CSV table of C-alpha atoms in Angstrom, one decimal:
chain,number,residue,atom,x,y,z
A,199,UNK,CA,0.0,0.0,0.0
A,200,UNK,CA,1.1,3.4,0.3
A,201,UNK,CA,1.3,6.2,2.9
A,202,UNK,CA,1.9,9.8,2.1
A,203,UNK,CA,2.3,12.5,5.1
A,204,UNK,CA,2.2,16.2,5.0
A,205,UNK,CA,1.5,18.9,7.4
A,206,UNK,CA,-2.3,19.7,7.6
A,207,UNK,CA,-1.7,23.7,7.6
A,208,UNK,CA,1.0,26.3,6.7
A,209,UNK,CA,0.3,29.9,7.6
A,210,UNK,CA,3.0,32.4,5.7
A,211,UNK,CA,3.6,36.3,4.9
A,212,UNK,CA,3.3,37.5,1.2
A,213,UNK,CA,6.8,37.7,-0.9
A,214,UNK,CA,8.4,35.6,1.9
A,215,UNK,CA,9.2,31.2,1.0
A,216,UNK,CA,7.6,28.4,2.5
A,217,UNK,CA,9.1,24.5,1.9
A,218,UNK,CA,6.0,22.0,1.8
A,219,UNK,CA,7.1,18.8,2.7
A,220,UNK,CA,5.6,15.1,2.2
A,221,UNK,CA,7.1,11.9,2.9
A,222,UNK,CA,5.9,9.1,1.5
A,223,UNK,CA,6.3,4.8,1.6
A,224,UNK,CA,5.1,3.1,-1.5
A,225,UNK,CA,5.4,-0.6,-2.7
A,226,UNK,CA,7.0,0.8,-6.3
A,227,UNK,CA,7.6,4.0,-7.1
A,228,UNK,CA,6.9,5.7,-10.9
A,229,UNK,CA,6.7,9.4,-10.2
A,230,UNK,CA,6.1,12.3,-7.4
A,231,UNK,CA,3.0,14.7,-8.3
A,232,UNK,CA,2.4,18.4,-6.5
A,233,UNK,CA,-1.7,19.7,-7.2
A,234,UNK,CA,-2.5,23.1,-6.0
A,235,UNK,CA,-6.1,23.2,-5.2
A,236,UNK,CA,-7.6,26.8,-4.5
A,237,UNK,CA,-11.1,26.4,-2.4
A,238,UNK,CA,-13.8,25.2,-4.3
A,239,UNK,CA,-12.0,24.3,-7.6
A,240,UNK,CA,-10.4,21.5,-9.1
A,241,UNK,CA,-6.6,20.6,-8.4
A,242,UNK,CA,-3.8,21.6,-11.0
A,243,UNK,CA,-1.0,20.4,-11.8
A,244,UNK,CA,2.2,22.2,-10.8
A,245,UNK,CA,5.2,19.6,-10.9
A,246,UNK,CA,6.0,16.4,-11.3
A,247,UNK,CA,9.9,14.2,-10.6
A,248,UNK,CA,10.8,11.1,-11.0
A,249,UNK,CA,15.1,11.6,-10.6
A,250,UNK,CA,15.9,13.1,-7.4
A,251,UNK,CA,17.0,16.4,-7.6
A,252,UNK,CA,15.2,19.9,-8.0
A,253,UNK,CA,13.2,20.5,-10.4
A,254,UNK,CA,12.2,24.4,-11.2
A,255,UNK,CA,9.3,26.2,-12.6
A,256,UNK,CA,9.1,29.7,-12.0
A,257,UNK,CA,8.3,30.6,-8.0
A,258,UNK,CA,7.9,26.7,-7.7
A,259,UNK,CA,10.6,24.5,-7.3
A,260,UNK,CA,9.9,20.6,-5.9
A,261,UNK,CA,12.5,18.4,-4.9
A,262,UNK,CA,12.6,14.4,-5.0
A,263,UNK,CA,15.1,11.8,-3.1
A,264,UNK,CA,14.0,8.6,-3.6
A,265,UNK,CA,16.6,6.8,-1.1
A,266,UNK,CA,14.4,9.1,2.1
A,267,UNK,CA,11.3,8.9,0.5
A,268,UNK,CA,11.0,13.1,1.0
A,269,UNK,CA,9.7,15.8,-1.6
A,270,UNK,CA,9.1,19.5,-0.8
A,271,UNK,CA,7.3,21.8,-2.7
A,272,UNK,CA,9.1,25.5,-2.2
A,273,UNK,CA,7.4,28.7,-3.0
A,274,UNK,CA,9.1,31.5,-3.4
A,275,UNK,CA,7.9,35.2,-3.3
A,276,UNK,CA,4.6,34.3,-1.8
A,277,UNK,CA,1.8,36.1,-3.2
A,278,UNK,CA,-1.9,36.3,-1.8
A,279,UNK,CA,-3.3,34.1,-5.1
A,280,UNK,CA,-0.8,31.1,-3.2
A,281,UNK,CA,-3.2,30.5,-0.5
A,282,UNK,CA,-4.9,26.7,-1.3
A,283,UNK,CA,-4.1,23.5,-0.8
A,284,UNK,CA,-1.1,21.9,-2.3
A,285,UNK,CA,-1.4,18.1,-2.8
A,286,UNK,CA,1.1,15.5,-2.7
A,287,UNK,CA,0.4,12.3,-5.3
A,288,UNK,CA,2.6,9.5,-5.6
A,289,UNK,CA,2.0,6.8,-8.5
A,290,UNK,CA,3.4,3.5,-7.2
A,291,UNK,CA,3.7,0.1,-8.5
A,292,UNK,CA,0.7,0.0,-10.5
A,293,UNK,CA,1.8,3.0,-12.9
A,294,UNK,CA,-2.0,4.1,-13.6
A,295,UNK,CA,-2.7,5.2,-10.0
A,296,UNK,CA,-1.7,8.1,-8.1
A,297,UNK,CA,-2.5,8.3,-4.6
A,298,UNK,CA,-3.0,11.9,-2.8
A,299,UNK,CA,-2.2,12.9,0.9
A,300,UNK,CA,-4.6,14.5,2.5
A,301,UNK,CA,-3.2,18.2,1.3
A,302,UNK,CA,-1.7,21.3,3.1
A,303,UNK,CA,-3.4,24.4,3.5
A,304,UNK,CA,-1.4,26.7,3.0
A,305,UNK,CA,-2.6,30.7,4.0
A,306,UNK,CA,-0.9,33.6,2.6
A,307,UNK,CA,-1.2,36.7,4.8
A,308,UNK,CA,-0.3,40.5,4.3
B,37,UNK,CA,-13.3,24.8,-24.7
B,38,UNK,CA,-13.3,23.3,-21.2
B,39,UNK,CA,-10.9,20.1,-21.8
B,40,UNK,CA,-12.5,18.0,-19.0
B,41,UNK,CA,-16.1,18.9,-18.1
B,42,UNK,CA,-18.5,17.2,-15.6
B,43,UNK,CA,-22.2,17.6,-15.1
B,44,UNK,CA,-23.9,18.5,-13.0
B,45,UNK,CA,-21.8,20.7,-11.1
B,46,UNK,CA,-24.7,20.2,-8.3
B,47,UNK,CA,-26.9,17.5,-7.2
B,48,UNK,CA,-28.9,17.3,-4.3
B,49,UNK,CA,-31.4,14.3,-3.6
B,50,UNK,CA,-32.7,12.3,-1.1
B,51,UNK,CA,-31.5,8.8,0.5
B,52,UNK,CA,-32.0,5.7,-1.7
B,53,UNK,CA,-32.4,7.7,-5.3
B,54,UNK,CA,-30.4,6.7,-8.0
B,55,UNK,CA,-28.4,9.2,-9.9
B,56,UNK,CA,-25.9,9.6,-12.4
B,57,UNK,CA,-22.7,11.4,-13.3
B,58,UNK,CA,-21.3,12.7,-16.8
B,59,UNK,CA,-17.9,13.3,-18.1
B,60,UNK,CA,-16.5,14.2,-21.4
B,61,UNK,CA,-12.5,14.8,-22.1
B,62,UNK,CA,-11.9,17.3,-25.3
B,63,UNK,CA,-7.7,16.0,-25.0
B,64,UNK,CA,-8.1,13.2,-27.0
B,65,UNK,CA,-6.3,11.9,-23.8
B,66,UNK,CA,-6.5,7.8,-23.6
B,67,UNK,CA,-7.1,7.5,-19.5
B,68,UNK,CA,-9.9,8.5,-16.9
B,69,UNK,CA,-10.7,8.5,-13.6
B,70,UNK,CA,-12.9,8.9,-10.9
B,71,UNK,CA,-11.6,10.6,-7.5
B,72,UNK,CA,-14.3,11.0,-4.5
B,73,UNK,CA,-13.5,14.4,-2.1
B,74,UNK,CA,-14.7,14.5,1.3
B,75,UNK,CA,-15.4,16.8,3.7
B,76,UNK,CA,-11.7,16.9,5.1
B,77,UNK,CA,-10.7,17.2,1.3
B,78,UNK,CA,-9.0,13.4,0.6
B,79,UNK,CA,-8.5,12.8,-2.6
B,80,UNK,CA,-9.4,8.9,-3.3
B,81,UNK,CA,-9.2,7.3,-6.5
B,82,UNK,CA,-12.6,5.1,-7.3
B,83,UNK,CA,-12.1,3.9,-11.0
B,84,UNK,CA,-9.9,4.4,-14.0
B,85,UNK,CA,-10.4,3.3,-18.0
B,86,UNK,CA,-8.0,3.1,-20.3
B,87,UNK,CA,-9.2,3.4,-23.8
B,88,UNK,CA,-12.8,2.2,-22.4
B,89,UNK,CA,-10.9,-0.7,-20.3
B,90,UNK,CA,-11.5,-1.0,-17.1
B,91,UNK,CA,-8.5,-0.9,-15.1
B,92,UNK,CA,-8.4,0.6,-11.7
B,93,UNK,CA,-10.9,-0.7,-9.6
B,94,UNK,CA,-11.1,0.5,-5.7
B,95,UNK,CA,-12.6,-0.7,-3.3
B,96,UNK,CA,-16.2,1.4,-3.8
B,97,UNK,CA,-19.2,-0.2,-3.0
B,98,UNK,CA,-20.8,-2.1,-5.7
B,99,UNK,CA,-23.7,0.8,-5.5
B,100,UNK,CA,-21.3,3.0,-7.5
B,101,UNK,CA,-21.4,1.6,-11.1
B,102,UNK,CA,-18.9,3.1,-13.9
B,103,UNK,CA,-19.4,3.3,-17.8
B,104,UNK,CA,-17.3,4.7,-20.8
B,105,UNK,CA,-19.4,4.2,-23.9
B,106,UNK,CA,-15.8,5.7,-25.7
B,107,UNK,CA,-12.5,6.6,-24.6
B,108,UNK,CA,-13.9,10.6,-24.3
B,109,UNK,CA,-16.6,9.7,-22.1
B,110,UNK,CA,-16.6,8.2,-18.7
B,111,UNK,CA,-20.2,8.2,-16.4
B,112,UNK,CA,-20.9,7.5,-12.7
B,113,UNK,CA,-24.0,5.7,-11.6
B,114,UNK,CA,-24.6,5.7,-8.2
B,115,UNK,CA,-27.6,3.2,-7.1
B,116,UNK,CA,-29.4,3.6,-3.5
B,117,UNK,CA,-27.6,6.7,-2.6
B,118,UNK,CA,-26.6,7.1,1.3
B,119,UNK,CA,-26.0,10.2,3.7
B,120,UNK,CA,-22.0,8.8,3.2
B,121,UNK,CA,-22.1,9.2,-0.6
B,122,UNK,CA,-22.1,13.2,-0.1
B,123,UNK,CA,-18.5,14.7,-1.4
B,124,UNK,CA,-17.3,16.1,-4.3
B,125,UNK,CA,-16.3,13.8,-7.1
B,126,UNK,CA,-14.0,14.3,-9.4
B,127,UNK,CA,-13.3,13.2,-13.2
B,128,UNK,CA,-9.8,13.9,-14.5
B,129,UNK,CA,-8.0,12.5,-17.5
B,130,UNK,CA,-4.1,11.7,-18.4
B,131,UNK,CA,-2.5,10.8,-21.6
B,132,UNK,CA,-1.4,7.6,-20.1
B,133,UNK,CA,-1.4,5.8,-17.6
B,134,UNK,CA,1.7,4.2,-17.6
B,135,UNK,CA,4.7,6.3,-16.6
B,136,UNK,CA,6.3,9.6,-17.4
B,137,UNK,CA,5.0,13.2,-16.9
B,138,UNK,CA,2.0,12.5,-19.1
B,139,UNK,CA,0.6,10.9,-16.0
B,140,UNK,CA,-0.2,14.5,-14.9
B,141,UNK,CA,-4.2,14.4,-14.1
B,142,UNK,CA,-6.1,17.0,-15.3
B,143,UNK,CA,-9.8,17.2,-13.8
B,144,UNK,CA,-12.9,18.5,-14.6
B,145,UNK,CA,-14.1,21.3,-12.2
B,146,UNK,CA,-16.0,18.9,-9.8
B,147,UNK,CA,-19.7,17.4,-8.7
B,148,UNK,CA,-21.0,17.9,-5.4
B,149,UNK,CA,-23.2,15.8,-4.2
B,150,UNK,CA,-25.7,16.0,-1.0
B,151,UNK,CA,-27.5,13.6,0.0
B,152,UNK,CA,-30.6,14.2,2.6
């Protein structure tokens, strides 16, 4: 099975960073997944590893080691628009299913 | 266009009716799924096609009943609804479901469901 932790809530200031972290065990592992979820809406994607290392997309950057089974989602220059949830997926052994923690809410304040 | 759309966006009924979801993909994409959403927003896969294939199969109660009549299409029929049933559920699609970054899910905007 498979058993993904993050923190439940994250409370920052705008244009500052906050790290998101999830740890995760999986029987197989194909591929790391970060969703942001604003209330209400549907999740989007924002980034996906498979190598470890960092991978960087504009004010998002996630990071993968496999060996600790540990990703972080880091966002920099916080903005108010940031506030939501940020979900964690992993797609383990059977490649066609990705499992979700239970999300961090993160809020954004002046 | 809206590349994965669901309808309805809201449904409210009463215990023990029968009612039915709808889901189209414009993405020409070959995989998709059904995720429930409670109340404390957990994100659980139900089902997953490929190409109208069943292949992902949770363990859902047997009242919830899946159908893709073609690979842009995927329905939820939910028989003898319960006060349980109530969350938001969610159809997404991928390109594939095998590895790589086309895994990425992309979902339709969401169907809440009360039940009474």
């Amino acid at each position: 099975g498979q058993n993904i932790d993050q923190p439940t809530e994250m409370t920052a200031t705008e244009g500052a960073i906050v790290q998101i972290n999830c740890t995760y065990q999986t029987s197989g592992f194909n591929g790391l997944f970060w969703y942001q979820q604003h209330a209400g809406e549907a999740p989007t994607f924002l980034s996906y590893n498979v190598l470890d290392g960092l991978e960087e997309k504009g004010r998002f950057s996630s990071f993968l080691s496999r060996s600790k089974g540990y990703s972080y989602l880091l966002l920099k220059e916080l903005q108010m628009k940031d506030s939501a949830s940020y979900l964690c997926a992993v797609r383990g052994a059977n490649a066609g299913k990705s499992t979700f923690g239970d999300g961090t809410t993160l809020t954004v304040k002046p | 266009d809206t590349a994965v759309s669901q309808t309805p966006k809201y449904l409210v009924t009463q215990m023990g009716n029968d009612k039915s979801i709808k889901c189209e993909q414009n993405l020409g994409h070959d995989t998709m799924y059904w995720y429930k959403q409670d109340s404390k927003k957990f994100l659980k896969i139900m089902f997953s096609y490929n190409n109208k294939e069943l292949i992902i199969n949770e363990t859902v109660p047997n009242r919830f009943s899946p159908k893709s009549p073609d690979k842009a299409h995927l329905n939820l029929h939910i028989n003898s609804l319960e006060l349980g049933d109530s969350a938001v559920y969610f159809c997404a699609s991928s390109q594939t479901p095998g590895g790589g970054a086309s895994g990425e899910l992309f979902f339709g905007e969401g169907s809440r469901l009360t039940v009474l």
